[in-house]
Coordinates of C-alpha atoms and ligand atoms in Angstrom, one line a residue:
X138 CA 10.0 12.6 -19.3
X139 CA 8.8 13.7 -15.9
X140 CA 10.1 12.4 -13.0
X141 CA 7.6 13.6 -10.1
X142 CA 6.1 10.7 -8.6
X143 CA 2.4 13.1 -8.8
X144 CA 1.8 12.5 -12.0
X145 CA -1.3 14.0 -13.6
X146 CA -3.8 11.1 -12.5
X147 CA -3.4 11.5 -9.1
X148 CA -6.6 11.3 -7.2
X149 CA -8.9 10.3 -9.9
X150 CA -10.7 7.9 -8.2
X151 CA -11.7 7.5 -4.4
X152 CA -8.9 5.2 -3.8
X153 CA -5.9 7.6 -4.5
X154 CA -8.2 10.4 -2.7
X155 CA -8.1 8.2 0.4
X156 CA -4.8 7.3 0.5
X157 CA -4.2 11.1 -0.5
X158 CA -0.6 9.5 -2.2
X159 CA 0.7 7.8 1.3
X160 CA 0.9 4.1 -1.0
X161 CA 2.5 6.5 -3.9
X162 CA 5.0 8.3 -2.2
X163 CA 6.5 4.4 -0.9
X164 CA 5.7 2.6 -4.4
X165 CA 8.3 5.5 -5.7
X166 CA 10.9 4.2 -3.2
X167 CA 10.3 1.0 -3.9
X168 CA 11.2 1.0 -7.6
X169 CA 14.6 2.7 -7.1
X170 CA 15.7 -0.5 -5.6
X171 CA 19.3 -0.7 -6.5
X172 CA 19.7 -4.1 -6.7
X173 CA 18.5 -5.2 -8.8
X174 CA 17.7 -2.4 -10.8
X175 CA 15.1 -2.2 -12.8
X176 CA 15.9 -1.7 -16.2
X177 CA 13.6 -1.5 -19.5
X178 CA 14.4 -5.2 -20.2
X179 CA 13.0 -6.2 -16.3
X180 CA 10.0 -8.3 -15.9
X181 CA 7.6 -6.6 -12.9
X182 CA 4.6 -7.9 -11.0
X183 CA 2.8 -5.0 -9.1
X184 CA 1.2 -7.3 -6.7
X185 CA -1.7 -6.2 -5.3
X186 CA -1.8 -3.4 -7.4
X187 CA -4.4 -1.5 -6.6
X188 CA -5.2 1.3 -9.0
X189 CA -2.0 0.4 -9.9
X190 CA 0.5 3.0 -8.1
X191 CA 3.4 0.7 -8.6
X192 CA 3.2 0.2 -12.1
X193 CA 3.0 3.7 -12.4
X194 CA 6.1 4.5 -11.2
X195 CA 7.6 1.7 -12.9
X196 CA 6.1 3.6 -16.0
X197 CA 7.8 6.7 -15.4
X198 CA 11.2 5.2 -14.6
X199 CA 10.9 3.2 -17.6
X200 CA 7.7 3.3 -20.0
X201 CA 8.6 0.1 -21.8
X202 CA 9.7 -1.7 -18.8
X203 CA 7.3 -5.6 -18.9
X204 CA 4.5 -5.1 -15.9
X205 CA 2.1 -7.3 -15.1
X206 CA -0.8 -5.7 -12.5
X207 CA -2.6 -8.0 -10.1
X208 CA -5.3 -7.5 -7.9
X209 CA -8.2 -9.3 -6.1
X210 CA -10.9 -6.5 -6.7
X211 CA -11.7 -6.4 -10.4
X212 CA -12.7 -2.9 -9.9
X213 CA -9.2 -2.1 -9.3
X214 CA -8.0 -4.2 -12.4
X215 CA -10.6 -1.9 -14.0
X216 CA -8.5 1.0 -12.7
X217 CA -5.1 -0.3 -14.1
X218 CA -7.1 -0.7 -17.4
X219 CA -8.3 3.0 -17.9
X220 CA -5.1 4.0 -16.8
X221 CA -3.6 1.9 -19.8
X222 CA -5.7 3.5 -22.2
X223 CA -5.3 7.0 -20.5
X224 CA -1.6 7.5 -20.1
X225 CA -0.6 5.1 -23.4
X226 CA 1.3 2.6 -21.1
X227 CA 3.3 -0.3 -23.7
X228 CA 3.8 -3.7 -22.5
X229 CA 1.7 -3.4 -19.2
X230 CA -0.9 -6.7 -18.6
X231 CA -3.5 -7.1 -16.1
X232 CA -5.2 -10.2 -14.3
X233 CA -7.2 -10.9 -11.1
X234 CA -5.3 -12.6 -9.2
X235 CA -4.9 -13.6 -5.1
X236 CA -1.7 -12.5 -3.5
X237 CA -2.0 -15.9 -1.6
X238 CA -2.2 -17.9 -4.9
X239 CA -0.2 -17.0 -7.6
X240 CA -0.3 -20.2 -9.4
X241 CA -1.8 -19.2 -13.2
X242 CA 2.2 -17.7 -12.5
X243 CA 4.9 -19.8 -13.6
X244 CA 8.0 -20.5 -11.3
X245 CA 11.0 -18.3 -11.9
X246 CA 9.5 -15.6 -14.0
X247 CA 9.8 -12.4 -13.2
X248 CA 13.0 -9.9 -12.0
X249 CA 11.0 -8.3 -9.2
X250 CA 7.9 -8.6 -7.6
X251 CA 6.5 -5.7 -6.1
X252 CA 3.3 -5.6 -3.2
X253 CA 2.6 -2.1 -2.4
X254 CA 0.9 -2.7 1.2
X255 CA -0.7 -5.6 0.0
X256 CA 0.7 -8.3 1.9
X257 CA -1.4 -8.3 4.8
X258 CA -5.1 -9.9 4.1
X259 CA -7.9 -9.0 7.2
X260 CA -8.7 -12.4 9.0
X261 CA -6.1 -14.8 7.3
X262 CA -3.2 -14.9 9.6
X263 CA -1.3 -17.3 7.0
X264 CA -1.9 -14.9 4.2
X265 CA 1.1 -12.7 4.3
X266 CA 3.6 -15.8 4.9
X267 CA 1.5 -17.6 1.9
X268 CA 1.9 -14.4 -0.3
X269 CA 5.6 -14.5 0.6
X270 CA 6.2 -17.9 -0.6
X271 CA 4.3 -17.4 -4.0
X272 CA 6.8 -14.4 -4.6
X273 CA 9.7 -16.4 -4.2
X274 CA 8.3 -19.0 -6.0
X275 CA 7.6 -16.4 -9.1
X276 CA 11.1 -14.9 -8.9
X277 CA 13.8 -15.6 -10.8
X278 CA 17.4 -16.4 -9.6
X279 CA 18.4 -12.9 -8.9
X280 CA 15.6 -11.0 -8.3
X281 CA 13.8 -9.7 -6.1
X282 CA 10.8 -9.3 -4.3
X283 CA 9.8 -5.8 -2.7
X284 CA 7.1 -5.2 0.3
X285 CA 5.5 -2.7 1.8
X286 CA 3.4 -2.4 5.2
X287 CA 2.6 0.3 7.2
X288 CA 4.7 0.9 10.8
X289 CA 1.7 3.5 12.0
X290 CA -1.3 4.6 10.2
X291 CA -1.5 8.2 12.0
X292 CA -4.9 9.4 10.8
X293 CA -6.7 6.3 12.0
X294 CA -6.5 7.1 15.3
X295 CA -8.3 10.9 14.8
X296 CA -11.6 8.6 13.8
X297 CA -11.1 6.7 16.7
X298 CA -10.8 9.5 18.6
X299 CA -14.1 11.0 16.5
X300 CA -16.0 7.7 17.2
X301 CA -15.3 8.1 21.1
X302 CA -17.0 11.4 20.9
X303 CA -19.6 10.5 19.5
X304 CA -20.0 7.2 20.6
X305 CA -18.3 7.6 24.5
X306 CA -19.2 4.4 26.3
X307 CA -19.0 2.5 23.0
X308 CA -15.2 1.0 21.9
X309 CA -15.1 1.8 18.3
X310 CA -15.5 -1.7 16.5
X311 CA -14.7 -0.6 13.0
X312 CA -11.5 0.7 12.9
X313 CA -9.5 -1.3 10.6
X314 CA -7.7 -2.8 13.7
X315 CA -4.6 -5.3 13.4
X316 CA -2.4 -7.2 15.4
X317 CA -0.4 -4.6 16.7
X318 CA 2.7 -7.1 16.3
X319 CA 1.8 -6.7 12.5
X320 CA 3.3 -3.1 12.3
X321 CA 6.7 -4.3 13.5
X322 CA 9.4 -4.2 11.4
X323 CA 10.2 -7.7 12.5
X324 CA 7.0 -9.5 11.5
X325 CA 7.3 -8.0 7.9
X326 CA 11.1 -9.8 8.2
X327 CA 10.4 -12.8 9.6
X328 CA 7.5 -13.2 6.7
X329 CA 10.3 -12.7 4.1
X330 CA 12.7 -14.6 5.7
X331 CA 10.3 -17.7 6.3
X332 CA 8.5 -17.2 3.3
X333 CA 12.1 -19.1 1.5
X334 CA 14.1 -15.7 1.4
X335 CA 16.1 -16.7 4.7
X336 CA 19.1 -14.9 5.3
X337 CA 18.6 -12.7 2.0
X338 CA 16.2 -10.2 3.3
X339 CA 16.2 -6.8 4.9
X340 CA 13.5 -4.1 6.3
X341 CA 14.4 -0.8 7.0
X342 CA 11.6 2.0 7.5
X343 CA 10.1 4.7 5.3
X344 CA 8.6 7.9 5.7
X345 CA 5.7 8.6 3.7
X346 CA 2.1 11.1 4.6
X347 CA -1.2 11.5 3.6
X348 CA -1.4 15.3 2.0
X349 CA -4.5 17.2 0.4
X350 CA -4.2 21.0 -1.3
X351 CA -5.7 22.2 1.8
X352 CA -7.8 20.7 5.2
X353 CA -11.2 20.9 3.5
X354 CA -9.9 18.9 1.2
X355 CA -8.3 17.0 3.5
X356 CA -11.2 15.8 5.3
X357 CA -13.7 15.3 2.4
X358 CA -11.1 12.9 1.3
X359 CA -10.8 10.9 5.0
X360 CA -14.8 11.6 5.1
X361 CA -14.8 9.2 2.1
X362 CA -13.7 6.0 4.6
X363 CA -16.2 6.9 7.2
X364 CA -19.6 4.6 5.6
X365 CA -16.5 1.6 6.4
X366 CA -15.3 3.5 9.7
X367 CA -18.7 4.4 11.1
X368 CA -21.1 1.5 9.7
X369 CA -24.0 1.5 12.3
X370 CA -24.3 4.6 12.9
X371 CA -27.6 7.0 12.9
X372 CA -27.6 9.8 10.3
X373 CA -27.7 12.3 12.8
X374 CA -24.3 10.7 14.5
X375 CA -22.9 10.5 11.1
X376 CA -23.8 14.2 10.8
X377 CA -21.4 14.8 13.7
X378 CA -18.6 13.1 11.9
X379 CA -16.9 15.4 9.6
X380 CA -16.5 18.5 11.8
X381 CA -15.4 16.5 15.1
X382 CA -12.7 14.4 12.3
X383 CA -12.1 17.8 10.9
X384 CA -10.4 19.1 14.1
X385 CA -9.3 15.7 15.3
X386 CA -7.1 15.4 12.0
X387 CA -5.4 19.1 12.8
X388 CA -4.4 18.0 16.7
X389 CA -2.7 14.7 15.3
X390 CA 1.1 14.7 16.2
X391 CA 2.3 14.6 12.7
X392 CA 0.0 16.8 11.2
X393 CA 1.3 20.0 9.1
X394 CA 0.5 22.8 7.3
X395 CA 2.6 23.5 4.9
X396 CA 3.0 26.8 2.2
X397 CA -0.1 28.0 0.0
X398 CA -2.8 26.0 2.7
X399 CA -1.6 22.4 1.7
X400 CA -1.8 20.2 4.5
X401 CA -0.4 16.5 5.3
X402 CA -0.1 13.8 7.8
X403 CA 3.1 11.7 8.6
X404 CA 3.4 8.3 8.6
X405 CA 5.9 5.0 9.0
X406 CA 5.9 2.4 6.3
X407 CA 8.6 -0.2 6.9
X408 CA 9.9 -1.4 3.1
X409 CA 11.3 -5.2 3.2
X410 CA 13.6 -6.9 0.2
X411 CA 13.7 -10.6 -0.3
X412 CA 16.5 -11.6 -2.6
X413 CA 16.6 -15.1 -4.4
X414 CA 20.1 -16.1 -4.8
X415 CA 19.7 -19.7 -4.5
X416 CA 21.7 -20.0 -1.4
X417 CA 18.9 -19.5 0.8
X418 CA 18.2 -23.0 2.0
X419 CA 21.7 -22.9 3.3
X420 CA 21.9 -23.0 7.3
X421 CA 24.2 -20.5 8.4
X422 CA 26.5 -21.5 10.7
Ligands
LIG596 C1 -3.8 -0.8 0.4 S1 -4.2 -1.3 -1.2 C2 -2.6 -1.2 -2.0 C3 -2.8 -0.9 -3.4 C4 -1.5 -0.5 -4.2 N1 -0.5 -1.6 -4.2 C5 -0.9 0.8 -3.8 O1 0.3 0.9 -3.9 O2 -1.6 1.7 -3.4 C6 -4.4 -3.1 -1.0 C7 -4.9 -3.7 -2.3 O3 -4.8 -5.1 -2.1 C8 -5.9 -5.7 -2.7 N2 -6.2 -7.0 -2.1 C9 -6.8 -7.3 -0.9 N3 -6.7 -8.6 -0.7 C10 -6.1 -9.2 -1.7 C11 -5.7 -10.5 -2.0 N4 -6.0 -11.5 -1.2 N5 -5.0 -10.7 -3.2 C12 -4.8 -9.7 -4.0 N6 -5.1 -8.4 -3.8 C13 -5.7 -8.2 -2.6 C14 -7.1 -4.7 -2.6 O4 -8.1 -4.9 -3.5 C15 -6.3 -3.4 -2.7 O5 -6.3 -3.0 -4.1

């Protein structure tokens, strides 16, 4: 069995061309959690799952290993589903679910619960610490849950820079902003922490990057989150887009070129661990 975290689906749909593998690269880190490990006989919730990048690499760690894929967007849930029929994955159900409402879930059920940058919901500042709670509530005694957010999100700011050259008196007003407060390490653990995990939790960060064979393809891939990016705008300013992005992507401090043409951008993920032990309503003293 392969062990690459690329496996031959990679960038089927828009999604994974977006992301160009930055959620994949930290959903592979994510399932090597040590403890506990997951085993064939664990019980997984890929939370958020997207086109279902965790379950993936639960899949090729263990292909009989017990997933169930959530998402809100049953187009994503459609994803996970041709994926299921594509790459024969056993024992894998789906279901649209809410991260902040896990309550078709019974208490204490699985061994890990796994959000993939899905904790944080736009414009619902209780979401995360609601979507928290849920995965404790879900967990079983000695398990745990495992989240991902994003510490920097590098190539955002080369359409920012795109839209203030095109746009120059104009603040960009579409640029996916957050709470800067929300890329800190320490709001990812003080949502795990007060979401019941209390003194059981950690968050240490995680390199990940953005990476395309080469920077055409590169930037027909980023070019795919400018109608979001740049909603507004004239056709002849969106025809300025793609080459002013093209070389604002190449001056970005983590971008490289690396052998054969390919091409990638860094970037900081923080990865957080809950762990239900029971003892966390203890006050430490
Ligand atoms: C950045 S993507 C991460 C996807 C995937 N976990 C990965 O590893 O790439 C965020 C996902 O969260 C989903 N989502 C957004 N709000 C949600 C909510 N309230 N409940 C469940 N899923 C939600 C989106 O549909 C999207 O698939």
């Amino acid at each position: 069995m392969s062990t690459s975290i690329f496996s031959k689906a990679a960038f089927t749909s828009n999604y994974e061309r977006m992301t160009g593998n930055c959620t994949r690269i930290v959903a592979a880190e994510m399932v090597r959690i040590k403890s506990p490990l997951i085993t064939s006989s664990s019980y997984v919730l890929d939370n958020a799952c997207g086109p279902g990048i965790v379950t993936e690499q639960v899949k090729l760690l263990h292909p009989e290993t017990k997933t169930l894929a959530t998402d809100l967007s049953p187009s994503m849930i459609e994803e996970v589903q041709k994926r299921i029929e594509n790459d024969n994955w056993g024992n894998v159900k789906t279901d649209t679910l809410d991260v902040r409402d896990l309550s078709k879930l019974a208490d204490n059920t699985f061994t890990h619960v796994l959000t993939n940058m899905g904790i944080y919901v736009p414009n619902d500042p209780s979401a995360s610490l609601q979507a928290i709670k849920e995965m404790y509530r879900i967990l079983q005694v000695g398990g745990a849950a495992v989240t991902s957010m994003w510490a920097d999100r590098v190539w955002l700011s080369a359409f920012y820079k795109t839209a203030m050259m095109i746009r120059p008196h104009e603040e960009p007003s579409n640029m996916l902003t957050v709470d800067p407060e929300v890329l800190r390490g320490s709001w990812l653990l003080k949502q795990i922490e007060d979401g019941g995990f209390g003194n059981n939790a950690e968050v240490r960060p995680f390199a990940t990057s953005v990476s395309a064979t080469s920077l055409d393809e590169l930037v027909e891939n980023m070019m795919l989150a400018a109608p979001m990016l740049f909603k507004g705008y004239s056709e002849e300013e969106l025809s300025q887009v793609k080459p002013v992005l093209r070389e604002e992507l190449t001056k970005l401090r983590t971008y490289e070129t690396l052998e054969g043409g390919a091409v990638r951008i860094g970037m900081k993920a923080w990865i957080g661990v809950g762990w239900k032990k029971g003892d966390e309503k203890e006050v430490p003293l």
